[in-house]
Short mmCIF file of C-alpha atoms in Angstrom, two decimals:
data_model
loop_
_atom_site.label_atom_id
_atom_site.label_comp_id
_atom_site.label_asym_id
_atom_site.label_seq_id
_atom_site.Cartn_x
_atom_site.Cartn_y
_atom_site.Cartn_z
CA MET R 1095 63.26 108.62 71.17
CA LYS R 1096 65.34 108.06 68.06
CA ALA R 1097 68.22 109.87 69.76
CA LEU R 1098 68.07 107.58 72.79
CA ILE R 1099 68.20 104.47 70.64
CA ILE R 1100 71.08 105.86 68.58
CA LYS R 1101 72.83 106.62 71.86
CA ASP R 1102 72.38 103.04 73.11
CA ILE R 1103 73.47 101.43 69.86
CA LEU R 1104 76.62 103.60 69.76
CA ASN R 1105 77.26 103.09 73.44
CA LEU R 1106 77.14 99.31 73.10
CA LYS R 1107 79.63 99.22 70.23
CA GLY R 1108 82.37 97.90 72.54
CA GLN R 1109 80.34 94.70 72.87
CA TYR R 1110 79.88 93.92 69.21
CA LYS R 1111 83.32 92.46 68.56
CA MET R 1112 82.96 90.09 71.48
CA ILE R 1113 79.51 89.03 70.32
CA PHE R 1114 80.83 88.39 66.84
CA GLY R 1115 83.57 86.20 68.29
CA ILE R 1116 81.11 84.17 70.33
CA LEU R 1117 78.83 83.75 67.34
CA VAL R 1118 81.61 82.44 65.13
CA PHE R 1119 82.71 80.04 67.85
CA TYR R 1120 79.26 78.56 68.37
CA ALA R 1121 78.48 78.55 64.67
CA VAL R 1122 81.53 76.38 64.05
CA LEU R 1123 80.64 74.23 67.02
CA SER R 1124 77.08 73.62 65.81
CA LEU R 1125 78.34 72.90 62.28
CA SER R 1126 80.46 70.08 63.61
CA SER R 1127 77.71 68.71 65.85
CA SER R 1128 74.86 69.54 63.44
CA ASP R 1129 72.74 70.76 66.36
CA ALA R 1130 72.08 74.49 66.17
CA ASN R 1131 69.68 74.84 69.08
CA PHE R 1132 72.45 75.85 71.41
CA LEU R 1133 73.65 78.48 68.91
CA PHE R 1134 70.11 79.87 68.59
CA GLY R 1135 69.81 80.05 72.35
CA MET R 1136 73.17 81.82 72.70
CA ILE R 1137 72.31 84.41 70.08
CA SER R 1138 69.02 85.23 71.76
CA ILE R 1139 70.47 85.40 75.26
CA ILE R 1140 73.47 87.55 74.31
CA LEU R 1141 71.44 90.07 72.36
CA THR R 1142 68.68 90.25 74.95
CA MET R 1143 71.23 90.88 77.69
CA LEU R 1144 72.56 93.88 75.74
CA THR R 1145 69.46 95.84 76.77
CA ILE R 1146 70.39 95.26 80.38
CA THR R 1147 74.02 96.16 79.68
CA SER R 1148 72.86 99.44 78.19
CA ILE R 1149 70.94 100.23 81.37
CA SER R 1150 73.97 99.46 83.50
CA TYR R 1151 76.12 101.75 81.32
CA ASP R 1152 73.57 104.53 81.76
CA GLU R 1153 73.64 103.98 85.48
CA ARG R 1154 77.41 104.20 85.62
CA SER R 1155 77.58 107.54 83.87
CA LYS R 1156 74.46 108.79 85.73
CA TRP R 1157 72.99 109.51 82.34
CA ASP R 1158 69.29 109.43 83.24
CA LYS R 1159 69.61 112.38 85.58
CA TYR R 1160 71.34 114.33 82.86
CA ALA R 1161 68.97 113.23 80.09
CA LEU R 1162 65.97 114.42 82.08
CA THR R 1163 67.31 117.98 82.00
CA MET R 1164 67.02 117.79 78.20
CA PRO R 1165 63.82 117.74 76.14
CA ILE R 1166 63.33 114.07 77.01
CA SER R 1167 60.48 112.83 79.16
CA ARG R 1168 60.61 110.01 81.64
CA GLN R 1169 58.22 108.11 79.42
CA ASP R 1170 60.62 108.51 76.47
CA ILE R 1171 63.42 106.91 78.47
CA VAL R 1172 61.29 103.91 79.46
CA ILE R 1173 59.86 103.30 76.00
CA SER R 1174 63.29 103.66 74.38
CA LYS R 1175 64.54 100.70 76.44
CA TYR R 1176 61.61 98.52 75.34
CA LEU R 1177 62.21 99.52 71.74
CA LEU R 1178 65.89 98.72 72.08
CA GLY R 1179 64.93 95.31 73.50
CA LEU R 1180 62.54 94.72 70.62
CA ILE R 1181 65.13 95.75 68.02
CA LEU R 1182 67.77 93.46 69.54
CA ALA R 1183 65.30 90.56 69.76
CA LEU R 1184 64.46 91.11 66.09
CA VAL R 1185 68.17 91.12 65.23
CA ALA R 1186 68.54 87.84 67.12
CA LEU R 1187 65.58 86.40 65.22
CA ALA R 1188 67.04 87.52 61.89
CA LEU R 1189 70.45 86.06 62.76
CA ASN R 1190 68.86 82.76 63.76
CA LEU R 1191 66.89 82.58 60.53
CA ILE R 1192 70.03 83.38 58.54
CA PHE R 1193 71.84 80.55 60.32
CA VAL R 1194 68.99 78.17 59.45
CA VAL R 1195 69.71 78.92 55.79
CA LEU R 1196 73.50 79.00 56.12
CA LEU R 1197 73.90 75.82 58.12
CA GLY R 1198 71.80 73.89 55.63
CA ASP R 1199 71.21 70.41 56.94
CA LEU R 1200 69.00 71.42 59.92
CA PRO R 1201 65.39 70.33 60.36
CA VAL R 1202 64.06 73.54 58.80
CA LYS R 1203 60.56 73.70 60.27
CA GLU R 1204 61.73 72.91 63.75
CA SER R 1205 64.59 75.42 63.60
CA ILE R 1206 62.30 78.21 62.44
CA ALA R 1207 59.86 77.38 65.21
CA THR R 1208 62.71 77.47 67.75
CA SER R 1209 63.84 80.86 66.46
CA PHE R 1210 60.39 82.37 66.88
CA ALA R 1211 59.91 80.75 70.26
CA LEU R 1212 63.20 82.28 71.42
CA PHE R 1213 62.06 85.66 70.12
CA GLY R 1214 58.92 85.36 72.26
CA ILE R 1215 60.91 84.23 75.30
CA SER R 1216 63.27 87.23 74.91
CA LEU R 1217 60.33 89.63 74.99
CA LEU R 1218 58.78 87.77 77.91
CA PHE R 1219 62.06 87.91 79.84
CA LEU R 1220 62.45 91.67 79.23
CA SER R 1221 58.84 92.25 80.25
CA PHE R 1222 59.60 90.85 83.68
CA MET R 1223 63.10 92.26 83.90
CA LEU R 1224 62.68 95.90 82.88
CA PRO R 1225 60.18 97.01 85.55
CA ALA R 1226 62.47 95.47 88.17
CA LEU R 1227 65.52 97.26 86.73
CA PHE R 1228 63.72 100.59 86.64
CA LYS R 1229 62.65 100.08 90.22
CA TYR R 1230 65.80 98.69 91.83
CA GLY R 1231 68.65 99.43 89.43
CA VAL R 1232 70.94 96.90 87.78
CA GLU R 1233 72.90 95.97 90.91
CA LYS R 1234 69.88 94.76 92.90
CA GLY R 1235 68.08 93.77 89.71
CA ARG R 1236 70.53 90.88 89.26
CA PHE R 1237 68.82 88.96 92.06
CA ILE R 1238 65.51 89.45 90.34
CA MET R 1239 67.06 88.08 87.17
CA LEU R 1240 68.01 84.92 89.05
CA LEU R 1241 64.44 84.71 90.29
CA ILE R 1242 63.11 85.12 86.75
CA PHE R 1243 65.30 82.22 85.63
CA PHE R 1244 64.66 80.13 88.70
CA VAL R 1245 60.86 80.25 88.94
CA PRO R 1246 60.06 78.88 85.46
CA THR R 1247 62.74 76.21 85.83
CA ALA R 1248 61.26 75.15 89.16
CA ILE R 1249 57.77 75.11 87.70
CA VAL R 1250 58.88 72.95 84.78
CA ILE R 1251 60.68 70.50 87.08
CA ILE R 1252 57.71 70.23 89.44
CA ALA R 1253 55.29 69.95 86.54
CA SER R 1254 57.32 67.14 84.97
CA LYS R 1255 57.32 65.29 88.29
CA LEU R 1256 53.54 65.54 88.49
CA ASP R 1257 52.88 64.53 84.88
CA ILE R 1258 51.29 67.93 84.32
CA ILE R 1259 53.24 68.47 81.12
CA GLU R 1260 51.72 65.38 79.58
CA MET R 1261 48.27 66.58 80.64
CA ILE R 1262 48.87 69.98 79.09
CA SER R 1263 50.30 68.54 75.89
CA ASP R 1264 47.29 66.22 75.68
CA ILE R 1265 44.98 69.22 75.94
CA ILE R 1266 47.00 71.29 73.49
CA SER R 1267 47.22 68.49 70.93
CA ASN R 1268 43.42 68.53 70.73
CA ILE R 1269 43.42 72.24 69.80
CA PRO R 1270 44.53 73.30 66.31
CA PHE R 1271 48.17 74.44 66.35
CA SER R 1272 47.39 77.85 64.84
CA GLN R 1273 44.98 78.62 67.68
CA VAL R 1274 47.58 77.75 70.32
CA ILE R 1275 50.03 80.09 68.65
CA LEU R 1276 47.43 82.84 68.43
CA VAL R 1277 46.62 82.57 72.14
CA LEU R 1278 50.34 82.65 73.02
CA ILE R 1279 50.91 85.74 70.89
CA ILE R 1280 47.97 87.56 72.43
CA LEU R 1281 49.11 86.57 75.91
CA LEU R 1282 52.61 87.83 75.19
CA MET R 1283 51.29 91.15 73.89
CA ILE R 1284 49.19 91.62 77.01
CA ILE R 1285 52.18 90.89 79.25
CA VAL R 1286 54.39 93.35 77.31
CA ALA R 1287 51.70 96.05 77.53
CA ILE R 1288 51.27 95.58 81.28
CA SER R 1289 55.05 95.62 81.71
CA ILE R 1290 55.42 98.91 79.82
CA MET R 1291 52.66 100.54 81.86
CA ALA R 1292 54.21 99.31 85.11
CA SER R 1293 57.67 100.58 84.10
CA ILE R 1294 56.36 104.01 83.17
CA ARG R 1295 54.55 104.24 86.47
CA ILE R 1296 57.63 103.17 88.43
CA TYR R 1297 59.95 105.49 86.55
CA LYS R 1298 57.66 108.52 86.84
CA ASN R 1299 57.78 108.24 90.62
CA LYS R 1300 61.51 107.65 90.77
CA GLU R 1301 63.62 110.23 92.59
CA MET R 1302 66.84 110.76 90.71
CA MET A 351 60.50 142.66 88.22
CA GLU A 352 60.55 139.61 85.94
CA TYR A 353 62.41 136.55 87.09
CA ALA A 354 64.20 133.89 85.09
CA LEU A 355 64.00 131.55 88.05
CA LYS A 356 61.70 131.80 91.02
CA LEU A 357 61.22 129.45 93.96
CA GLU A 358 58.39 130.29 96.32
CA ASN A 359 58.13 128.52 99.68
CA VAL A 360 59.60 125.34 98.30
CA SER A 361 59.98 122.52 100.81
CA LYS A 362 61.18 118.94 100.66
CA SER A 363 61.53 116.56 103.60
CA TYR A 364 63.71 113.51 103.95
CA LYS A 365 64.12 111.34 107.00
CA ASP A 366 67.21 113.16 108.14
CA PHE A 367 67.12 116.40 106.20
CA THR A 368 64.60 119.09 105.40
CA LEU A 369 64.76 121.77 102.79
CA ASP A 370 62.70 124.38 104.52
CA ASN A 371 60.65 127.04 102.75
CA ILE A 372 63.17 128.06 100.14
CA ASN A 373 62.62 131.39 98.37
CA ILE A 374 64.88 132.38 95.52
CA SER A 375 64.39 135.02 92.83
CA LEU A 376 66.84 135.37 89.99
CA PRO A 377 66.11 138.39 87.77
CA TYR A 378 66.64 138.11 84.00
CA GLY A 379 70.10 139.09 82.88
CA SER A 380 71.88 138.29 86.11
CA ILE A 381 74.02 135.62 87.72
CA MET A 382 73.27 134.18 91.12
CA GLY A 383 75.77 132.23 93.17
CA PHE A 384 74.24 129.62 95.42
CA VAL A 385 76.60 128.76 98.22
CA GLY A 386 76.68 126.63 101.34
CA GLU A 387 78.55 123.78 102.99
CA ASN A 388 78.46 120.20 101.79
CA GLY A 389 75.09 118.74 102.68
CA SER A 390 73.41 122.12 103.16
CA GLY A 391 70.82 121.45 100.45
CA LYS A 392 72.32 122.97 97.31
CA THR A 393 72.09 119.89 95.14
CA THR A 394 68.64 119.03 96.53
CA THR A 395 67.48 122.51 95.52
CA ILE A 396 68.91 122.10 92.03
CA LYS A 397 67.26 118.69 91.69
CA LEU A 398 63.94 120.25 92.68
CA ILE A 399 64.39 123.00 90.10
CA LEU A 400 65.06 120.37 87.42
CA ASP A 401 62.19 118.16 88.61
CA LEU A 402 64.52 115.25 89.23
CA ILE A 403 62.87 114.92 92.63
CA LYS A 404 59.36 115.91 93.64
CA ARG A 405 58.79 118.89 95.89
CA ASP A 406 56.48 118.54 98.89
CA SER A 407 55.15 122.07 98.55
CA GLY A 408 55.81 125.42 96.92
CA ILE A 409 56.05 126.73 93.38
CA ILE A 410 59.01 126.74 91.02
CA THR A 411 58.92 128.75 87.80
CA ILE A 412 61.64 128.77 85.16
CA LEU A 413 61.48 131.49 82.48
CA GLY A 414 57.95 132.21 83.70
CA GLN A 415 56.72 128.62 83.35
CA ASP A 416 56.01 126.00 85.99
CA ASN A 417 58.78 123.41 86.00
CA VAL A 418 56.45 120.44 86.46
CA ASP A 419 52.84 121.17 85.69
CA ASN A 420 53.42 122.30 82.16
CA LYS A 421 52.34 121.01 78.77
CA ASN A 422 55.23 122.76 77.06
CA ILE A 423 57.86 121.21 79.27
CA LYS A 424 59.93 119.94 76.34
CA GLN A 425 59.79 123.37 74.77
CA LEU A 426 60.94 124.87 78.07
CA LYS A 427 63.84 122.42 78.35
CA GLU A 428 65.16 123.58 74.96
CA HIS A 429 66.03 126.77 76.81
CA ILE A 430 67.67 125.31 79.89
CA GLY A 431 71.34 124.40 79.95
CA VAL A 432 72.52 122.20 82.79
CA VAL A 433 75.93 121.19 84.05
CA MET A 434 76.04 118.73 86.92
CA ASP A 435 79.17 117.77 88.75
CA GLU A 436 78.89 114.00 88.41
CA SER A 437 76.52 113.28 85.61
CA CYS A 438 77.58 113.06 82.02
CA PHE A 439 77.20 111.37 78.67
CA PRO A 440 77.51 107.57 78.45
CA GLU A 441 81.15 106.67 78.44
CA MET A 442 81.65 104.72 75.23
CA LEU A 443 80.69 107.64 72.98
CA THR A 444 83.08 110.00 71.24
CA LEU A 445 82.59 113.71 70.75
CA MET A 446 81.25 113.27 67.22
CA GLU A 447 78.77 110.67 68.44
CA VAL A 448 77.64 112.93 71.26
CA ASN A 449 76.94 115.55 68.61
CA LYS A 450 74.99 113.01 66.56
CA VAL A 451 72.81 112.10 69.54
CA LEU A 452 72.20 115.67 70.67
CA LYS A 453 71.26 116.75 67.17
CA ASN A 454 68.33 114.39 67.56
CA ILE A 455 67.44 115.56 71.06
CA TYR A 456 67.48 119.37 70.81
CA LYS A 457 65.47 121.06 68.09
CA THR A 458 67.64 124.11 68.69
CA TRP A 459 70.96 122.21 68.51
CA ASP A 460 73.70 124.29 66.90
CA GLU A 461 76.30 121.94 65.46
CA ARG A 462 78.66 124.70 64.42
CA LYS A 463 78.64 126.31 67.83
CA PHE A 464 79.29 122.94 69.45
CA GLY A 465 82.25 122.44 67.14
CA THR A 466 83.64 125.89 67.95
CA LEU A 467 83.28 125.36 71.69
CA ALA A 468 84.82 121.90 71.49
CA LYS A 469 87.80 123.40 69.71
CA GLN A 470 88.04 126.26 72.20
CA PHE A 471 87.98 123.82 75.12
CA SER A 472 90.38 121.50 73.24
CA LEU A 473 88.07 118.51 73.59
CA HIS A 474 89.51 115.46 71.90
CA LYS A 475 87.48 114.42 68.87
CA ASN A 476 88.12 110.69 68.71
CA LYS A 477 88.64 109.85 72.37
CA LYS A 478 85.86 108.09 74.20
CA ILE A 479 84.31 110.00 77.06
CA LYS A 480 85.50 107.40 79.53
CA ASP A 481 89.06 108.53 78.72
CA TYR A 482 88.24 112.17 79.38
CA SER A 483 89.53 113.70 82.61
CA LYS A 484 87.05 115.17 85.07
CA GLY A 485 87.82 118.64 83.78
CA MET A 486 87.25 117.53 80.18
CA LYS A 487 83.89 116.04 81.06
CA MET A 488 82.95 119.28 82.75
CA LYS A 489 83.96 121.25 79.68
CA LEU A 490 81.98 118.89 77.47
CA SER A 491 78.89 119.48 79.61
CA ILE A 492 79.41 123.22 79.41
CA ALA A 493 79.79 123.06 75.62
CA ILE A 494 76.55 121.06 75.41
CA ALA A 495 74.76 123.55 77.65
CA LEU A 496 75.83 126.43 75.41
CA ALA A 497 75.29 124.74 72.02
CA HIS A 498 71.52 124.78 72.17
CA ASP A 499 69.26 127.77 72.64
CA ALA A 500 69.72 128.00 76.42
CA LYS A 501 68.32 131.10 78.08
CA ILE A 502 69.14 129.99 81.58
CA LEU A 503 72.14 127.99 82.75
CA ILE A 504 71.87 125.89 85.87
CA LEU A 505 75.33 124.89 86.98
CA ASP A 506 76.08 122.58 89.87
CA GLU A 507 79.79 122.79 90.69
CA ALA A 508 80.57 123.46 87.04
CA THR A 509 84.00 124.92 87.71
CA SER A 510 85.23 122.55 90.38
CA GLY A 511 87.86 120.09 89.23
CA LEU A 512 89.23 122.62 86.75
CA ASP A 513 92.53 124.41 86.98
CA PRO A 514 92.61 128.20 87.51
CA LEU A 515 93.41 129.01 83.88
CA VAL A 516 90.57 126.93 82.49
CA ARG A 517 88.25 128.29 85.16
CA ASP A 518 89.09 131.79 84.09
CA GLU A 519 88.43 130.88 80.48
CA ILE A 520 85.07 129.41 81.41
CA LEU A 521 84.08 132.41 83.50
CA ASP A 522 84.70 134.45 80.34
CA VAL A 523 82.40 132.14 78.43
CA PHE A 524 79.73 132.74 81.08
CA ARG A 525 80.31 136.50 80.92
CA ASP A 526 79.79 136.31 77.17
CA PHE A 527 76.58 134.37 77.64
CA ILE A 528 75.19 136.95 80.04
CA GLN A 529 75.75 139.81 77.58
CA ASN A 530 72.25 139.03 76.30
CA ASP A 531 70.00 140.59 78.91
CA ARG A 532 67.43 137.79 78.63
CA HIS A 533 70.06 135.25 79.67
CA SER A 534 70.59 134.22 83.29
CA ILE A 535 72.79 131.89 85.30
CA PHE A 536 72.15 130.07 88.54
CA MET A 537 75.29 128.43 89.84
CA THR A 538 76.70 126.67 92.85
CA SER A 539 80.39 126.49 93.55
CA HIS A 540 82.76 125.92 96.39
CA ILE A 541 85.20 128.24 94.71
CA ILE A 542 83.84 131.42 96.21
CA SER A 543 86.42 133.65 94.56
CA ASP A 544 84.95 132.65 91.17
CA LEU A 545 81.49 133.58 92.34
CA GLU A 546 82.70 136.87 93.71
CA LYS A 547 84.10 137.67 90.26
CA ILE A 548 80.96 137.14 88.24
CA CYS A 549 77.85 136.91 90.44
CA ASP A 550 75.34 139.72 90.82
CA TYR A 551 73.61 137.96 93.70
CA ILE A 552 74.74 135.60 96.42
CA THR A 553 72.35 133.25 98.19
CA LEU A 554 73.63 131.36 101.18
CA ILE A 555 71.98 128.15 102.32
CA HIS A 556 72.68 126.47 105.61
CA ASN A 557 71.05 123.32 106.91
CA GLY A 558 68.18 123.53 104.43
CA LYS A 559 67.40 127.18 105.09
CA ILE A 560 68.33 130.33 103.19
CA ILE A 561 70.24 132.49 105.67
CA LEU A 562 71.48 135.23 103.36
CA ASN A 563 70.27 136.56 100.04
CA LYS A 564 71.74 139.82 98.75
CA SER A 565 73.45 141.40 95.81
CA THR A 566 77.21 140.98 95.75
CA ASP A 567 77.78 144.75 95.79
CA GLU A 568 75.53 145.16 98.78
CA LEU A 569 77.44 142.47 100.66
CA ILE A 570 80.83 143.93 99.85
CA ASP A 571 79.64 147.48 100.68
CA ASN A 572 77.88 146.65 103.92
CA TYR A 573 80.05 144.03 105.52
CA GLY A 574 83.51 144.43 106.92
CA ILE A 575 86.06 142.52 108.95
CA LEU A 576 86.88 144.06 112.29
CA LYS A 577 90.02 143.17 114.19
CA CYS A 578 90.32 144.34 117.76
CA SER A 579 91.08 143.27 121.33
CA GLU A 580 88.58 141.32 123.38
CA ALA A 581 88.01 144.28 125.69
CA ASP A 582 87.20 146.59 122.78
CA PHE A 583 84.97 143.93 121.21
CA LYS A 584 82.68 144.04 124.27
CA THR A 585 81.96 147.75 123.66
CA ILE A 586 80.45 147.09 120.23
CA THR A 587 76.68 146.88 119.87
CA PRO A 588 75.85 143.15 119.46
CA THR A 589 73.48 143.77 116.51
CA ALA A 590 76.43 145.02 114.43
CA VAL A 591 78.24 141.70 114.77
CA LYS A 592 77.34 138.95 112.31
CA GLY A 593 79.83 136.36 113.51
CA PHE A 594 83.23 136.33 115.17
CA ARG A 595 86.29 134.28 115.98
CA LYS A 596 88.60 134.63 118.95
CA ASN A 597 92.31 134.04 118.64
CA ALA A 598 95.51 134.75 120.52
CA PHE A 599 95.67 138.35 119.32
CA GLY A 600 92.09 139.28 120.04
CA VAL A 601 88.89 139.05 118.08
CA GLU A 602 88.17 138.95 114.35
CA ALA A 603 84.55 139.65 113.55
CA LEU A 604 82.23 140.08 110.59
CA VAL A 605 80.37 143.35 111.15
CA ILE A 606 77.91 145.70 109.50
CA LYS A 607 80.22 148.59 108.64
CA LYS A 608 77.91 151.50 109.30
CA GLU A 609 76.90 150.26 112.73
CA ILE A 610 80.47 150.39 113.96
CA LYS A 611 80.99 153.68 115.77
CA GLY A 612 84.28 154.87 117.14
CA ASP A 613 87.90 154.37 116.34
CA PHE A 614 88.04 150.91 114.82
CA VAL A 615 89.78 149.56 111.76
CA VAL A 616 87.32 147.73 109.50
CA ASP A 617 88.81 145.85 106.55
CA LYS A 618 87.05 144.81 103.39
CA ALA A 619 85.21 141.50 103.74
CA SER A 620 85.35 138.94 100.99
CA ILE A 621 82.32 136.84 100.10
CA GLU A 622 84.20 133.92 101.59
CA ASN A 623 84.56 135.76 104.92
CA ILE A 624 80.88 136.61 104.87
CA MET A 625 79.91 133.03 104.12
CA VAL A 626 82.15 131.46 106.77
CA TYR A 627 81.14 133.85 109.55
CA SER A 628 77.44 133.71 108.68
CA ILE A 629 77.44 129.93 108.83
CA LYS A 630 79.35 129.98 112.12
CA GLU A 631 76.81 132.38 113.55
CA ALA A 632 73.94 130.22 112.31
CA ARG A 633 75.48 127.14 113.87
CA CYS A 634 75.97 129.06 117.12
CA ASN A 635 72.29 130.08 117.16
CA GLU A 636 71.23 126.51 116.42
CA SER A 637 73.16 125.12 119.37
CA THR A 638 71.79 127.76 121.78
CA ASN A 639 68.26 127.08 120.60
CA HIS A 640 68.53 123.37 121.31
#
């Protein structure tokens, strides 16, 4: 497991320079506009997408087939990708929190909340994405990625048209904030767990 | 006899291809060459052995253990070395990084041996794998296969894409490996002359079926190439002929030497001759059966 994560982190090293460049660019941009939300979003998206990049690299070198001839189980390969996703999401969270401190004049509470929300969204995104990638591969998986982006957007647009959001926010505002957060965290953990089980099942039946 | 690799009645069906009741036995301490045309089922068989695809029926044992239904599968894989013709390490890594990763994968990883082999194969230390040539990648895979405690090597086209000198060098490495009489090699190759040099056994697969399975010596001793006129060819008992080709000068046929009576010249048959004629004969039988 450790070996697989080391492998991915080393294999992705070509990306780090580019990521650093993008970060600097957006950091400067958000300094001048004193709105860091876009920067936070970029950091989360870029780092989350690295997990998918690592899978596409593996595909290109036909690594999985080779790895499975070594003392590595199919389950190891699946779980290593979730761990990589978690590590990268944590790095994104840490970077965001560092920027909150560095950039100074941001609304602190709000920015921290945004950072954690983005962390949750990253995990949610990977939970939907990874089973699809294990099933269909990165090439076909791209369409599923569009779907994953499209469906929530559509729901939000429809909901806003029907005043559902106001209804929901009315309901939520009557519940203590900490309880809402707790429910969301539990929900997220359940989704991640189901996703991991689904991926393992898919990958165990995959013909290489 | 004890076998390092044994396939018993192994079958696998696809829509357009069936691997039909494969039986293979590779004794400890020997090398088996697994030959056949493109698409005959070699890679499918190797994938079944490595449990990359699921068999429909049959039993596969590696070093005396089932290759799927086995609690010690990771332990078993410490002792299997694999080289596949297309599959390799992720491309952005360098040799040193490959070593770092493998150290954490194999309990039996031997860093020093890997270093020695890398030097012997002149693998570039700081180049990324994506800049390696096909031959270099092949050599890297071979070095990896030999740098852990492998007792059986499973090689799919491990010498193709390499020049004759390097191939010779690698055959020597394999010969070295086989000096230990608990070590075994199962290999496919299109370069039959290589197989003829080092294999103890030759197994020929055609259209998903094993059509020939003998020791190399037995093949070379028993088979011969007969050249004669068409008229003379008709006088030969048909059971002695294992395949033939007609040309302007007469007939060239693969024959069982001792069944040829009379005044004929029978030349030595190479494994390549035997393979080509056997497959021709099999194709001939298939078309008459249809």
